[in-house]
Coordinates of N, CA and C in Angstrom, one line a residue:
X1 N -35.2 8.1 -41.5 CA -34.0 7.2 -41.8 C -34.2 6.6 -43.2
X2 N -33.1 6.6 -43.9 CA -33.1 6.1 -45.3 C -32.8 4.7 -45.3
X3 N -33.6 3.8 -46.0 CA -33.2 2.4 -46.1 C -32.3 2.3 -47.3
X4 N -31.1 1.8 -47.1 CA -30.1 1.6 -48.2 C -30.1 0.2 -48.6
X5 N -30.1 -0.1 -49.9 CA -30.1 -1.5 -50.4 C -28.7 -1.7 -50.9
X6 N -28.2 -2.9 -50.5 CA -26.9 -3.4 -51.0 C -27.2 -4.1 -52.3
X7 N -26.2 -4.6 -53.0 CA -26.4 -5.3 -54.2 C -27.3 -6.5 -54.0
X8 N -28.1 -6.8 -55.1 CA -29.1 -7.9 -55.0 C -30.3 -7.5 -54.3
X9 N -30.5 -6.2 -54.0 CA -31.8 -5.8 -53.3 C -31.8 -6.2 -51.8
X10 N -30.6 -6.3 -51.2 CA -30.5 -6.7 -49.8 C -30.5 -5.4 -48.9
X11 N -31.5 -5.3 -48.0 CA -31.6 -4.2 -47.1 C -30.4 -4.2 -46.1
X12 N -29.6 -3.1 -46.1 CA -28.4 -3.0 -45.3 C -28.8 -3.1 -43.8
X13 N -29.9 -2.6 -43.4 CA -30.3 -2.5 -42.0 C -30.6 -3.9 -41.4
X14 N -31.2 -4.8 -42.3 CA -31.6 -6.1 -41.8 C -30.8 -7.3 -42.2
X15 N -29.9 -7.1 -43.2 CA -29.2 -8.3 -43.7 C -27.7 -8.2 -43.5
X16 N -27.2 -7.1 -43.0 CA -25.8 -7.0 -42.7 C -25.6 -6.8 -41.2
X17 N -24.4 -7.0 -40.7 CA -24.1 -6.9 -39.3 C -23.4 -5.6 -39.0
X18 N -23.8 -4.9 -37.9 CA -23.1 -3.7 -37.5 C -21.7 -4.0 -36.9
X19 N -21.6 -5.2 -36.3 CA -20.4 -5.6 -35.6 C -19.4 -6.2 -36.6
X20 N -19.9 -6.7 -37.7 CA -19.0 -7.4 -38.7 C -19.4 -6.8 -40.1
X21 N -19.0 -5.5 -40.3 CA -19.4 -4.8 -41.5 C -18.8 -5.3 -42.8
X22 N -17.8 -6.2 -42.7 CA -17.1 -6.8 -43.9 C -17.6 -8.1 -44.3
X23 N -18.7 -8.6 -43.7 CA -19.3 -9.9 -44.0 C -20.5 -9.6 -44.9
X24 N -20.5 -10.1 -46.1 CA -21.7 -9.7 -47.0 C -23.0 -10.4 -46.6
X25 N -24.1 -10.0 -47.0 CA -25.4 -10.6 -46.7 C -25.3 -12.1 -47.2
X26 N -26.0 -12.9 -46.5 CA -26.0 -14.4 -46.8 C -26.5 -14.6 -48.2
X27 N -27.5 -13.9 -48.7 CA -28.1 -14.2 -50.0 C -27.3 -13.6 -51.2
X28 N -26.2 -12.8 -50.9 CA -25.4 -12.3 -52.0 C -23.9 -12.5 -51.7
X29 N -23.5 -13.4 -50.9 CA -22.1 -13.6 -50.5 C -21.3 -14.0 -51.7
X30 N -21.9 -14.7 -52.7 CA -21.1 -15.1 -53.9 C -21.0 -14.0 -54.9
X31 N -21.5 -12.8 -54.6 CA -21.3 -11.7 -55.5 C -20.0 -10.9 -55.2
X32 N -19.3 -11.3 -54.1 CA -18.1 -10.6 -53.7 C -16.9 -11.5 -53.6
X33 N -15.8 -11.1 -54.1 CA -14.6 -11.9 -54.0 C -13.9 -11.5 -52.7
X34 N -13.0 -12.4 -52.3 CA -12.3 -12.1 -51.0 C -10.8 -12.2 -51.3
X35 N -10.2 -11.1 -51.4 CA -8.7 -11.0 -51.6 C -8.1 -10.3 -50.4
X36 N -7.5 -11.0 -49.5 CA -6.9 -10.4 -48.3 C -8.0 -9.8 -47.5
X37 N -8.4 -8.6 -47.9 CA -9.6 -7.9 -47.3 C -10.8 -8.2 -48.2
X38 N -11.9 -8.3 -47.6 CA -13.1 -8.6 -48.3 C -13.5 -7.4 -49.2
X39 N -14.1 -7.7 -50.3 CA -14.6 -6.6 -51.2 C -15.8 -6.0 -50.6
X40 N -16.5 -6.7 -49.7 CA -17.7 -6.1 -49.2 C -17.4 -5.2 -48.0
X41 N -18.1 -4.1 -48.0 CA -18.1 -3.1 -46.9 C -19.5 -2.5 -46.8
X42 N -20.2 -2.8 -45.7 CA -21.6 -2.4 -45.6 C -21.8 -0.9 -45.7
X43 N -20.7 -0.1 -45.4 CA -20.9 1.3 -45.4 C -20.9 1.8 -46.9
X44 N -20.5 0.9 -47.8 CA -20.5 1.3 -49.3 C -21.7 0.9 -50.0
X45 N -22.6 0.2 -49.3 CA -23.9 -0.3 -50.0 C -24.6 0.9 -50.6
X46 N -25.1 0.7 -51.8 CA -25.9 1.8 -52.4 C -25.1 2.9 -53.0
X47 N -23.8 2.8 -53.0 CA -22.9 3.8 -53.6 C -22.1 3.2 -54.7
X48 N -21.3 4.0 -55.4 CA -20.5 3.5 -56.5 C -19.3 2.7 -56.0
X49 N -19.1 2.7 -54.7 CA -18.0 2.0 -54.1 C -18.3 0.5 -53.8
X50 N -19.6 0.1 -54.0 CA -19.9 -1.3 -53.7 C -19.3 -2.1 -54.8
X51 N -18.6 -3.2 -54.4 CA -17.8 -4.0 -55.4 C -18.4 -5.3 -55.7
X52 N -19.7 -5.4 -55.7 CA -20.4 -6.7 -56.0 C -20.2 -6.9 -57.5
X53 N -19.8 -8.1 -57.9 CA -19.7 -8.5 -59.3 C -18.8 -7.5 -60.1
X54 N -17.8 -7.0 -59.4 CA -17.0 -5.8 -60.0 C -16.3 -6.1 -61.3
X55 N -16.0 -7.4 -61.6 CA -15.3 -7.6 -62.9 C -16.3 -8.3 -63.9
X56 N -17.5 -8.6 -63.4 CA -18.4 -9.4 -64.3 C -19.8 -8.7 -64.4
X57 N -19.8 -7.4 -64.5 CA -21.1 -6.7 -64.7 C -21.5 -5.7 -63.7
X58 N -20.8 -5.6 -62.6 CA -21.1 -4.5 -61.6 C -22.3 -4.9 -60.7
X59 N -22.7 -4.0 -59.8 CA -23.7 -4.2 -58.7 C -25.0 -4.6 -59.3
X60 N -25.4 -4.1 -60.5 CA -26.7 -4.5 -61.0 C -26.7 -5.9 -61.5
X61 N -25.6 -6.6 -61.7 CA -25.5 -7.9 -62.1 C -25.7 -8.9 -61.0
X62 N -25.7 -8.5 -59.8 CA -25.8 -9.4 -58.6 C -27.3 -9.8 -58.4
X63 N -27.5 -11.1 -58.4 CA -28.8 -11.6 -58.2 C -28.8 -12.4 -56.9
X64 N -29.7 -12.1 -55.9 CA -29.7 -12.8 -54.7 C -30.5 -14.1 -54.8
X65 N -30.1 -15.1 -54.0 CA -30.8 -16.3 -53.8 C -30.4 -17.0 -52.6
X66 N -31.0 -18.1 -52.2 CA -30.7 -18.8 -50.9 C -29.4 -19.6 -51.0
X67 N -28.8 -19.7 -52.1 CA -27.5 -20.3 -52.2 C -26.3 -19.4 -52.1
X68 N -26.6 -18.1 -51.9 CA -25.5 -17.1 -51.8 C -25.4 -16.1 -53.0
X69 N -26.3 -16.3 -53.9 CA -26.4 -15.3 -55.0 C -25.4 -15.7 -56.1
X70 N -25.5 -14.9 -57.2 CA -24.6 -15.1 -58.4 C -24.7 -13.8 -59.2
X71 N -23.7 -13.7 -60.1 CA -23.6 -12.6 -61.0 C -24.1 -13.0 -62.4
X72 N -24.9 -12.2 -63.0 CA -25.4 -12.5 -64.3 C -24.9 -11.4 -65.3
X73 N -24.1 -11.8 -66.2 CA -23.6 -10.9 -67.2 C -24.0 -11.4 -68.6
X74 N -24.9 -10.8 -69.2 CA -25.4 -11.3 -70.5 C -26.1 -12.6 -70.3
X75 N -25.6 -13.7 -70.9 CA -26.2 -15.0 -70.7 C -25.3 -15.9 -69.9
X76 N -24.3 -15.3 -69.3 CA -23.4 -16.1 -68.4 C -23.6 -15.8 -66.9
X77 N -23.4 -16.9 -66.1 CA -23.6 -16.8 -64.7 C -22.3 -17.0 -64.0
X78 N -22.0 -16.2 -62.9 CA -20.7 -16.4 -62.2 C -21.0 -16.4 -60.7
X79 N -20.1 -17.1 -60.0 CA -20.0 -17.0 -58.5 C -18.6 -16.7 -58.1
X80 N -18.4 -16.0 -57.0 CA -17.1 -15.7 -56.5 C -16.6 -16.9 -55.7
X81 N -15.4 -17.3 -56.0 CA -14.7 -18.3 -55.2 C -13.3 -17.8 -54.9
X82 N -13.1 -17.4 -53.7 CA -11.8 -16.8 -53.3 C -11.7 -15.5 -53.9
X83 N -10.6 -15.3 -54.7 CA -10.4 -14.0 -55.3 C -10.8 -13.8 -56.7
X84 N -11.5 -14.8 -57.3 CA -11.9 -14.8 -58.7 C -13.4 -15.2 -58.8
X85 N -13.9 -14.9 -60.0 CA -15.2 -15.3 -60.4 C -15.1 -16.5 -61.3
X86 N -15.9 -17.5 -61.0 CA -15.9 -18.7 -61.9 C -17.3 -18.8 -62.6
X87 N -17.2 -19.3 -63.8 CA -18.5 -19.4 -64.6 C -19.2 -20.6 -64.1
X88 N -20.5 -20.5 -64.0 CA -21.4 -21.7 -63.7 C -21.9 -22.4 -65.0
X89 N -21.8 -23.7 -65.0 CA -22.4 -24.4 -66.1 C -23.9 -24.5 -66.0
X90 N -24.5 -24.9 -67.0 CA -26.0 -25.1 -67.0 C -26.4 -26.1 -65.9
X91 N -25.7 -27.2 -65.7 CA -26.0 -28.2 -64.7 C -25.8 -27.6 -63.3
X92 N -24.8 -26.8 -63.1 CA -24.5 -26.2 -61.8 C -25.6 -25.2 -61.5
X93 N -26.1 -24.5 -62.5 CA -27.1 -23.5 -62.3 C -28.4 -24.2 -61.9
X94 N -28.8 -25.3 -62.6 CA -30.0 -26.0 -62.4 C -29.9 -26.7 -61.0
X95 N -28.8 -27.2 -60.6 CA -28.7 -27.8 -59.3 C -28.9 -26.8 -58.1
X96 N -28.6 -25.6 -58.4 CA -28.9 -24.6 -57.3 C -30.4 -24.5 -57.0
X97 N -31.2 -24.8 -57.9 CA -32.7 -24.6 -57.7 C -33.5 -25.9 -57.6
X98 N -32.8 -27.0 -57.7 CA -33.4 -28.3 -57.8 C -34.2 -28.6 -56.5
X99 N -33.7 -28.1 -55.3 CA -34.4 -28.4 -54.0 C -35.4 -27.4 -53.6
X100 N -36.1 -26.8 -54.5 CA -37.2 -25.9 -54.2 C -36.9 -24.5 -54.1
X101 N -36.4 -23.9 -55.2 CA -36.3 -22.5 -55.3 C -35.2 -21.9 -54.4
X102 N -34.0 -22.4 -54.5 CA -32.9 -21.8 -53.8 C -32.2 -22.7 -52.9
X103 N -32.6 -24.0 -52.8 CA -31.9 -25.0 -52.0 C -32.4 -25.0 -50.6
X104 N -32.0 -26.1 -49.9 CA -32.4 -26.2 -48.5 C -33.8 -26.6 -48.2
X105 N -34.5 -27.1 -49.2 CA -35.9 -27.5 -49.0 C -36.8 -26.5 -48.5
X106 N -37.1 -25.4 -49.3 CA -38.0 -24.4 -48.9 C -37.4 -23.4 -48.0
X107 N -36.2 -23.0 -48.2 CA -35.5 -22.0 -47.4 C -36.1 -20.6 -47.5
X108 N -36.9 -20.4 -48.6 CA -37.5 -19.0 -48.7 C -38.4 -18.7 -47.5
X109 N -39.2 -19.6 -47.1 CA -40.1 -19.3 -46.0 C -39.3 -19.1 -44.7
X110 N -38.3 -20.0 -44.5 CA -37.4 -19.8 -43.3 C -36.8 -18.5 -43.3
X111 N -36.2 -18.1 -44.4 CA -35.5 -16.8 -44.5 C -36.5 -15.6 -44.3
X112 N -37.7 -15.7 -44.9 CA -38.7 -14.7 -44.8 C -39.1 -14.6 -43.3
X113 N -39.4 -15.7 -42.7 CA -39.7 -15.7 -41.3 C -38.7 -15.1 -40.4
X114 N -37.4 -15.4 -40.7 CA -36.3 -14.8 -40.0 C -36.2 -13.3 -40.2
X115 N -36.4 -12.9 -41.4 CA -36.4 -11.4 -41.7 C -37.6 -10.7 -41.0
X116 N -38.7 -11.3 -41.0 CA -39.9 -10.7 -40.3 C -39.6 -10.7 -38.8
X117 N -39.1 -11.7 -38.2 CA -38.8 -11.7 -36.8 C -37.8 -10.7 -36.4
X118 N -36.7 -10.5 -37.3 CA -35.7 -9.5 -37.0 C -36.3 -8.1 -37.1
X119 N -37.2 -7.9 -38.1 CA -37.8 -6.6 -38.2 C -38.7 -6.3 -37.1
X120 N -39.5 -7.3 -36.6 CA -40.4 -7.0 -35.5 C -39.6 -6.8 -34.2
X121 N -38.5 -7.6 -34.0 CA -37.7 -7.4 -32.8 C -37.0 -6.0 -32.8
X122 N -36.6 -5.6 -34.0 CA -36.0 -4.2 -34.2 C -37.0 -3.1 -33.9
X123 N -38.3 -3.3 -34.4 CA -39.3 -2.3 -34.1 C -39.7 -2.3 -32.6
X124 N -39.7 -3.5 -32.0 CA -40.0 -3.6 -30.6 C -39.0 -2.9 -29.7
X125 N -37.7 -3.1 -30.1 CA -36.6 -2.5 -29.4 C -36.7 -0.9 -29.6
X126 N -37.0 -0.4 -30.7 CA -37.1 1.0 -30.9 C -38.2 1.6 -30.1
X127 N -39.4 0.9 -30.0 CA -40.5 1.4 -29.2 C -40.1 1.4 -27.7
X128 N -39.4 0.4 -27.3 CA -39.0 0.3 -25.9 C -38.0 1.4 -25.5
X129 N -37.1 1.6 -26.4 CA -36.1 2.6 -26.2 C -36.7 4.0 -26.1
X130 N -37.7 4.2 -27.0 CA -38.4 5.5 -27.0 C -39.2 5.7 -25.7
X131 N -39.8 4.7 -25.2 CA -40.6 4.8 -23.9 C -39.6 5.0 -22.8
X132 N -38.5 4.4 -22.8 CA -37.5 4.6 -21.8 C -36.9 6.0 -21.8
X133 N -36.7 6.6 -23.0 CA -36.3 8.0 -23.1 C -37.3 8.9 -22.5
X134 N -38.6 8.7 -22.9 CA -39.6 9.6 -22.3 C -39.7 9.4 -20.8
X135 N -39.5 8.2 -20.3 CA -39.6 8.0 -18.8 C -38.5 8.8 -18.1
X136 N -37.3 8.7 -18.7 CA -36.1 9.4 -18.2 C -36.4 10.9 -18.2
X137 N -37.0 11.5 -19.2 CA -37.3 12.9 -19.3 C -38.5 13.3 -18.4
X138 N -39.2 12.3 -17.8 CA -40.3 12.6 -16.9 C -41.6 12.7 -17.7
X139 N -41.7 12.3 -18.9 CA -42.9 12.3 -19.7 C -43.3 10.9 -20.0
X140 N -43.6 10.1 -19.0 CA -43.9 8.7 -19.1 C -45.3 8.6 -19.9
X141 N -45.2 8.0 -21.1 CA -46.5 7.9 -21.9 C -47.5 6.9 -21.2
X142 N -46.9 5.9 -20.5 CA -47.8 4.9 -19.9 C -48.6 5.5 -18.8
X143 N -47.9 6.3 -17.9 CA -48.6 6.9 -16.8 C -49.6 7.9 -17.3
X144 N -49.3 8.7 -18.3 CA -50.1 9.8 -18.7 C -51.5 9.2 -19.3
X145 N -51.4 8.1 -19.9 CA -52.6 7.5 -20.5 C -53.6 7.1 -19.4
X146 N -53.0 6.5 -18.3 CA -53.8 6.0 -17.2 C -54.3 7.2 -16.3
X147 N -53.5 8.2 -16.2 CA -53.8 9.4 -15.3 C -55.0 10.2 -16.0
X148 N -55.1 10.2 -17.3 CA -56.1 10.9 -18.0 C -57.5 10.3 -17.6
X149 N -57.5 9.0 -17.5 CA -58.8 8.3 -17.1 C -59.1 8.6 -15.6
X150 N -58.1 8.7 -14.8 CA -58.3 9.1 -13.4 C -58.8 10.5 -13.3
X151 N -58.3 11.4 -14.1 CA -58.8 12.8 -14.1 C -60.2 12.8 -14.5
X152 N -60.7 12.0 -15.5 CA -62.1 12.0 -15.8 C -62.9 11.5 -14.7
X153 N -62.4 10.5 -14.0 CA -63.1 9.9 -12.8 C -63.2 11.0 -11.7
X154 N -62.2 11.8 -11.5 CA -62.2 12.8 -10.5 C -63.2 13.9 -10.8
X155 N -63.4 14.2 -12.1 CA -64.4 15.2 -12.5 C -65.8 14.7 -12.3
X156 N -66.0 13.4 -12.6 CA -67.4 12.8 -12.4 C -67.7 12.8 -10.9
X157 N -66.7 12.3 -10.1 CA -66.9 12.2 -8.7 C -67.0 13.6 -8.1
X158 N -66.3 14.5 -8.6 CA -66.4 15.9 -8.1 C -67.7 16.5 -8.3
X159 N -68.3 16.3 -9.5 CA -69.6 16.8 -9.9 C -70.7 16.2 -9.0
X160 N -70.6 14.9 -8.8 CA -71.6 14.2 -8.0 C -71.5 14.7 -6.5
X161 N -70.3 14.8 -6.0 CA -70.1 15.3 -4.7 C -70.6 16.7 -4.5
X162 N -70.3 17.6 -5.5 CA -70.9 18.9 -5.4 C -72.4 19.0 -5.4
X163 N -73.0 18.1 -6.2 CA -74.4 18.1 -6.3 C -75.0 17.6 -5.0
X164 N -74.5 16.6 -4.4 CA -75.0 16.1 -3.1 C -74.8 17.1 -2.0
X165 N -73.7 17.8 -2.0 CA -73.4 18.8 -1.0 C -74.5 19.9 -1.1
X166 N -74.8 20.4 -2.3 CA -75.8 21.4 -2.5 C -77.2 21.0 -2.1
X167 N -77.5 19.7 -2.4 CA -78.8 19.2 -2.0 C -78.9 19.2 -0.5
X168 N -77.8 18.7 0.2 CA -77.8 18.6 1.6 C -77.9 20.0 2.3
X169 N -77.3 21.0 1.7 CA -77.4 22.4 2.2 C -78.8 22.9 2.0
X170 N -79.4 22.6 0.9 CA -80.8 23.0 0.6 C -81.8 22.4 1.6
X171 N -81.6 21.1 1.8 CA -82.5 20.4 2.8 C -82.3 20.9 4.2
X172 N -81.1 21.1 4.6 CA -80.8 21.7 5.9 C -81.4 23.1 6.1
X173 N -81.3 23.9 5.1 CA -81.9 25.3 5.1 C -83.5 25.2 5.3
X174 N -84.1 24.3 4.5 CA -85.5 24.1 4.6 C -85.9 23.6 6.0
X175 N -85.2 22.6 6.6 CA -85.5 22.1 7.9 C -85.3 23.3 8.9
X176 N -84.3 24.1 8.8 CA -84.1 25.2 9.7 C -85.3 26.2 9.6
X177 N -85.7 26.5 8.5 CA -86.9 27.4 8.3 C -88.1 26.8 9.0
X178 N -88.4 25.5 8.7 CA -89.6 24.9 9.3 C -89.5 24.9 10.8
X179 N -88.3 24.6 11.3 CA -88.2 24.6 12.8 C -88.3 26.0 13.4
X180 N -87.9 27.0 12.7 CA -88.1 28.4 13.2 C -89.6 28.7 13.2
X181 N -90.2 28.3 12.1 CA -91.7 28.6 12.1 C -92.4 27.8 13.2
X182 N -92.1 26.6 13.5 CA -92.8 25.8 14.5 C -92.5 26.5 15.9
X183 N -91.4 27.0 16.1 CA -91.1 27.6 17.4 C -91.9 28.9 17.5
X184 N -92.0 29.7 16.4 CA -92.7 30.9 16.5 C -94.2 30.6 16.6
X185 N -94.7 29.6 16.0 CA -96.1 29.2 16.2 C -96.4 28.8 17.6
X186 N -95.5 28.0 18.2 CA -95.7 27.6 19.6 C -95.7 28.8 20.6
X187 N -94.9 29.8 20.3 CA -94.8 31.0 21.1 C -95.9 32.0 20.7
X188 N -96.7 31.7 19.8 CA -97.8 32.5 19.3 C -97.3 33.9 18.8
X189 N -96.2 33.8 18.2 CA -95.7 35.1 17.7 C -96.3 35.3 16.3
X190 N -96.5 34.3 15.6 CA -97.1 34.4 14.3 C -98.6 34.3 14.3

């Protein structure tokens, strides 16, 4: 499976919604204008149809951050407001980062933790689905791993059982021969 990146380096699989494909990722929502229909379409991520920063530098101009991202064209910075891009002043740009690298008082760690949790939940779901598929097909991986140890136990127990059986047969044969010899000696045949 190919990981497709939307504008601003946002992974389409973890930052966009399958049920709401026209809502841009949280970290790049200011790179897309909204005119009637949103310019964002998750199916266009990574293609020439992606309309991030379409009038102010294109998809490469989109920079993600915790405030919703911005477009950088040359030395100018823009954010989308409604159907147009507005230029950010130096003060507005500095205010975006005054609260610790993207606003919200350390939002980077919160967002990273959220992304990690989503990725782990996604991986857990994939493993669970794969196990269920195998169980439906009759190839339960959980039972096979435990049955292989039972097979090893059966082999060990089988070997010990066979050895004891053979020893028992041998001792019985020796006792039989000794008893026949005793009977023959008592009858003075030997």
